[in-house]
Structures are given as structure tokens and as C-alpha cells.
PDB file of C-alpha atoms in Angstrom:
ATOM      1  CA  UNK A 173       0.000   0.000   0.000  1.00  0.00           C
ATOM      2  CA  UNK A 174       1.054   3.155  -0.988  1.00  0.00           C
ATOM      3  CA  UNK A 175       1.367   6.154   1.126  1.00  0.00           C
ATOM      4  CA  UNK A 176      -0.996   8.897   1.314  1.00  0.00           C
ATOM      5  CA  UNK A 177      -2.697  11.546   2.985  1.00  0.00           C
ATOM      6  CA  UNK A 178      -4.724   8.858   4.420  1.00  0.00           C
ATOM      7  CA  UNK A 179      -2.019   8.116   6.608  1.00  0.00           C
ATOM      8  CA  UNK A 180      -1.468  11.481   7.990  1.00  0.00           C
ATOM      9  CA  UNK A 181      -2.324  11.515  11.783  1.00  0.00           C
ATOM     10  CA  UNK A 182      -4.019  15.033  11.441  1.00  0.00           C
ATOM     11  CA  UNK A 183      -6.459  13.739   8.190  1.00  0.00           C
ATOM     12  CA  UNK A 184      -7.558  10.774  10.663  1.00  0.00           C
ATOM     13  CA  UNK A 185      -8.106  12.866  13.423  1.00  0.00           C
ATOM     14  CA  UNK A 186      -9.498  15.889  11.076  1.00  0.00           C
ATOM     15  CA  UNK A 187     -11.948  13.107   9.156  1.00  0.00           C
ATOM     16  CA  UNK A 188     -12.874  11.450  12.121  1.00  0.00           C
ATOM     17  CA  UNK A 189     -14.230  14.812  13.782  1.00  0.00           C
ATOM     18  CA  UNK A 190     -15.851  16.248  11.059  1.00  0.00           C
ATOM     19  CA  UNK A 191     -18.084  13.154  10.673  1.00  0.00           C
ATOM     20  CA  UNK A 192     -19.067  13.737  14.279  1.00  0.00           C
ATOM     21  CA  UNK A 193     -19.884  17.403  13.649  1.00  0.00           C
ATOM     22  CA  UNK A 194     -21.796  16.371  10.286  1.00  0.00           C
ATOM     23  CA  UNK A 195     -24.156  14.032  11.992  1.00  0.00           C
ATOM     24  CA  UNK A 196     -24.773  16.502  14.842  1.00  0.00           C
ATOM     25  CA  UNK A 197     -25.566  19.104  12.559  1.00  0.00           C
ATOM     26  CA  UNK A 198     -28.224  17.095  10.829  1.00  0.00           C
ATOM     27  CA  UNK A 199     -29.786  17.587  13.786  1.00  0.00           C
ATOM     28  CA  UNK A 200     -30.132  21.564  14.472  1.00  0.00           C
ATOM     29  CA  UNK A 201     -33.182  23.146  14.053  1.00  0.00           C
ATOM     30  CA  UNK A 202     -34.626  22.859  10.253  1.00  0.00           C
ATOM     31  CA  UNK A 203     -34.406  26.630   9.790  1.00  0.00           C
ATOM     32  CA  UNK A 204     -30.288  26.335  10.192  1.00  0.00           C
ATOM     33  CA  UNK A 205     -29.886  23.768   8.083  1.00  0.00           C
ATOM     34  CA  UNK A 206     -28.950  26.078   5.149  1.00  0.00           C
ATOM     35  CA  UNK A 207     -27.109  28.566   7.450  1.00  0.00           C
ATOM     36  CA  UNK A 208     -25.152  27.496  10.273  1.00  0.00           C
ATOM     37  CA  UNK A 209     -25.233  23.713   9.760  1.00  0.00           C
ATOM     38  CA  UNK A 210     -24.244  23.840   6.744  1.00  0.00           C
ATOM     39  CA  UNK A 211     -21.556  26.151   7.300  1.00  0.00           C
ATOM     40  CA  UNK A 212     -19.945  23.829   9.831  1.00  0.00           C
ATOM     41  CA  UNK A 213     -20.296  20.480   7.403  1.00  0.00           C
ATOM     42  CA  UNK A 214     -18.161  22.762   4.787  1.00  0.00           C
ATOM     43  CA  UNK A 215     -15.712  23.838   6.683  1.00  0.00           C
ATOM     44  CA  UNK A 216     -15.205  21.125   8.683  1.00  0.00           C
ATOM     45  CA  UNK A 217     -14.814  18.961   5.222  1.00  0.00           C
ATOM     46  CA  UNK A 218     -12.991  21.652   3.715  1.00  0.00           C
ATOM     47  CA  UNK A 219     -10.025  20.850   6.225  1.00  0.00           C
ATOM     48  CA  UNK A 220      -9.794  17.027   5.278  1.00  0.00           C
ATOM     49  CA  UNK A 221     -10.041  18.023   1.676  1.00  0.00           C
ATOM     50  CA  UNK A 222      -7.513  20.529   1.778  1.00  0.00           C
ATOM     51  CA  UNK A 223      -4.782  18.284   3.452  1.00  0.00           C
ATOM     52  CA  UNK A 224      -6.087  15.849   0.567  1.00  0.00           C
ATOM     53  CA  UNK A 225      -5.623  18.101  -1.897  1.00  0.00           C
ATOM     54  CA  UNK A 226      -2.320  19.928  -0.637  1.00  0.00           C
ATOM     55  CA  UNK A 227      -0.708  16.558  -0.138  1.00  0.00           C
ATOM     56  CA  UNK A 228      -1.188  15.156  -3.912  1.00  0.00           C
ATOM     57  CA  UNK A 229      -0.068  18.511  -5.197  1.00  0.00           C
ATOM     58  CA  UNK A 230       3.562  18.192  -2.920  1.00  0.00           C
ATOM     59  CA  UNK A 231       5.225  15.980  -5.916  1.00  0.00           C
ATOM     60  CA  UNK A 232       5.111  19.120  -7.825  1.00  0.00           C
ATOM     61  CA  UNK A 233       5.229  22.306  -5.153  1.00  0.00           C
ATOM     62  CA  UNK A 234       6.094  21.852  -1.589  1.00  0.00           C
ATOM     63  CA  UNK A 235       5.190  25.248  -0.871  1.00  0.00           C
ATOM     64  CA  UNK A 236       1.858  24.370  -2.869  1.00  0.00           C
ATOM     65  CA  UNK A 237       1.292  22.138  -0.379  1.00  0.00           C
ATOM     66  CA  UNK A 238       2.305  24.431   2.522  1.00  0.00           C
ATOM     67  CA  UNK A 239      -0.772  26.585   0.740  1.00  0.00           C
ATOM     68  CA  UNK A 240      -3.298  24.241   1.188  1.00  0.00           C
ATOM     69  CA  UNK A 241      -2.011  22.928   4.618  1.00  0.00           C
ATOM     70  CA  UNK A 242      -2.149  26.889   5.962  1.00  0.00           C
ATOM     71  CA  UNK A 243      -6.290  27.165   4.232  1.00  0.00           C
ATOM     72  CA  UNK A 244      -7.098  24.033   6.019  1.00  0.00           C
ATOM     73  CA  UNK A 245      -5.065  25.658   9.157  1.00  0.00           C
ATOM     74  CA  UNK A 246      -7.044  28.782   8.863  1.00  0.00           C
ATOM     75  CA  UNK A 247     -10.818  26.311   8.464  1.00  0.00           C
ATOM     76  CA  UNK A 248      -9.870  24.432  11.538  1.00  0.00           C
ATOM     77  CA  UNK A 249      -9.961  28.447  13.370  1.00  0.00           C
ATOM     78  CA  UNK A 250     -13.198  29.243  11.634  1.00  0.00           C
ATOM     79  CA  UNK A 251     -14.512  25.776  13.026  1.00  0.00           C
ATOM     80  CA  UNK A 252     -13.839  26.889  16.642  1.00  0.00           C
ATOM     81  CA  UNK A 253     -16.016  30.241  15.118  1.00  0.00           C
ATOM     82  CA  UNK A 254     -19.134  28.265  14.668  1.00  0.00           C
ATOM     83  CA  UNK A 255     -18.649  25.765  17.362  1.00  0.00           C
ATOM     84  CA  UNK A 256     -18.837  28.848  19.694  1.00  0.00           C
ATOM     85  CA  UNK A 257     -22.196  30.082  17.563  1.00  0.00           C
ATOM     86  CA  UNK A 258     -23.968  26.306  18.343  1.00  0.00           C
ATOM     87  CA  UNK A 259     -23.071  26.546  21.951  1.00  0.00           C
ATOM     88  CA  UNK A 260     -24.217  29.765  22.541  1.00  0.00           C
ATOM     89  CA  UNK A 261     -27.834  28.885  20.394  1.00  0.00           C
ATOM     90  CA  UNK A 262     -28.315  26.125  22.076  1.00  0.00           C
ATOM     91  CA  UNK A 263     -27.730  23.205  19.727  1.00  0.00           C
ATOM     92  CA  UNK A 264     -24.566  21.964  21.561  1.00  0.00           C
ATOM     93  CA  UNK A 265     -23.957  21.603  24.998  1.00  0.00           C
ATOM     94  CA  UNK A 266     -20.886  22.640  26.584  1.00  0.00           C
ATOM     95  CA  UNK A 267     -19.165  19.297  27.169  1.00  0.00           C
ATOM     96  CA  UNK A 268     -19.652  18.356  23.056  1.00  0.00           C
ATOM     97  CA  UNK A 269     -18.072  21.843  22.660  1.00  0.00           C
ATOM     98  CA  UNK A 270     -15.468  21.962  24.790  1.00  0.00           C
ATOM     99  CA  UNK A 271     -14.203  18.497  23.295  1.00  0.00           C
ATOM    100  CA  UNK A 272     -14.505  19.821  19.315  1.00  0.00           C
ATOM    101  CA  UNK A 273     -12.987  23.621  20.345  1.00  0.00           C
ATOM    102  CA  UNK A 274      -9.711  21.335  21.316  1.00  0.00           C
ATOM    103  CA  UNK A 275      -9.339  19.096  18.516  1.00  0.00           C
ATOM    104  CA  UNK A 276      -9.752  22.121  16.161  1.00  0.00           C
ATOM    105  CA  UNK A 277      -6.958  23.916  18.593  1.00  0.00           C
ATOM    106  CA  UNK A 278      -4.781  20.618  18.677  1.00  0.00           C
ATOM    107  CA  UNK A 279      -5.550  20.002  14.354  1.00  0.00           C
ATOM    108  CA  UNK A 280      -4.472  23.787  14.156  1.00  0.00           C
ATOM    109  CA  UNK A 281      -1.053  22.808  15.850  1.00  0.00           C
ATOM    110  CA  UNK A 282      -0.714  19.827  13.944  1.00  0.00           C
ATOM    111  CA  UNK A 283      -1.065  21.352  10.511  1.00  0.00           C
ATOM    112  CA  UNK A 284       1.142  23.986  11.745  1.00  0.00           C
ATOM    113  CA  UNK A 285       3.797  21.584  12.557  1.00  0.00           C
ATOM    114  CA  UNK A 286       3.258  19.094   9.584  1.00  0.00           C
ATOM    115  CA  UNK A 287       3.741  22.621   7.455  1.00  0.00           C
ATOM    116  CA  UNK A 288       7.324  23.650   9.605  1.00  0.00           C
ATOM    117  CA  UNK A 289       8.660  20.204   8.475  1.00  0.00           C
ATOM    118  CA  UNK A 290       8.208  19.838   4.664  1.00  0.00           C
TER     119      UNK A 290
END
């Protein structure tokens, strides 16, 4: 098996959270399901396909691939955004929050860190 960005520690941990947060979403209310929910099932996809996309474009640009590891850097912020927006209306409770506001903080650090070392 060849390696890919299937491998990297951050896509498993950034793939495995934003399948959490897409199920949860599916439940806010029926009005935000074009707004807010939404929003977070973008972004919070638009981080795994980033890394995805950043890491098959590295044979030809590392700092391509810096590029797309610093977007999905900068999604993994705006997740903690609207986290903080379904806590405060009501459609997460505290403990669900707290646990996704640190995996976006510790994903942040790990994109940051997989960027440093190319």
C-alpha cells in the first residue's frame, strides 16, 4: 500500500471529527440547516479536503502544499467560530463543545507543525 494523505495523523483525526460534527448538525433546528449547519459540514470537510488536496499537489510544489495545509489551518480556526455560535444557540452543549474547540486547537497545531517540516 502506498502512502498517502490517508495516513497522515491530522487527516484521521481531522476526518474522524468532522463526521461527528456532520451528523450533529443534521440535527439543528430545520431553519439552520442552510445557514449554520451547513456552514460547519463545509468547513469542517474543507479541512480534510484541503490536506487531501495539498498533499497530492507536494510531488510538484512543496510550498503548494504548505498553501493548502495553511487554508485548512485557517478552516480548523473558523470551526472553533461556529462551534462557539452552536453553543451559545443552544444546539450543543458545553461538554460536546469543549471536546470539538480542542481538537480544532490541537488540528491547528498539527497542521502547523506538519507545514514547519516539509
Amino acid at each position: 500500500m502506498s502512502y498517502g494523505f490517508e495516513q497522515l495523523e491530522v487527516f484521521k483525526k481531522a476526518y474522524k471529527v468532522s463526521l461527528e460534527i456532520h451528523s450533529v448538525s443534521l440535527t439543528f433546528p430545520k431553519y439552520e440547516q442552510y445557514a449554520l449547519a451547513d456552514q460547519v459540514r463545509r468547513a469542517s470537510k474543507g479541512i480534510c479536503a484541503n490536506i487531501a488536496e495539498g498533499f497530492g499537489k507536494q510531488h510538484y510544489s512543496k510550498a503548494e502544499f504548505k498553501r493548502y495545509l495553511s487554508i485548512a489551518t485557517g478552516s480548523a480556526d473558523e470551526m472553533r467560530l461556529w462551534l462557539r455560535y452552536g453553543l451559545d444557540l443552544g444546539y450543543i452543549d458545553e461538554a460536546q463543545w469543549k471536546k470539538w474547540r480542542e481538537s480544532y486547537a490541537e488540528i491547528a497545531r498539527m497542521l502547523t507543525g506538519l507545514s514547519t517540516h516539509l
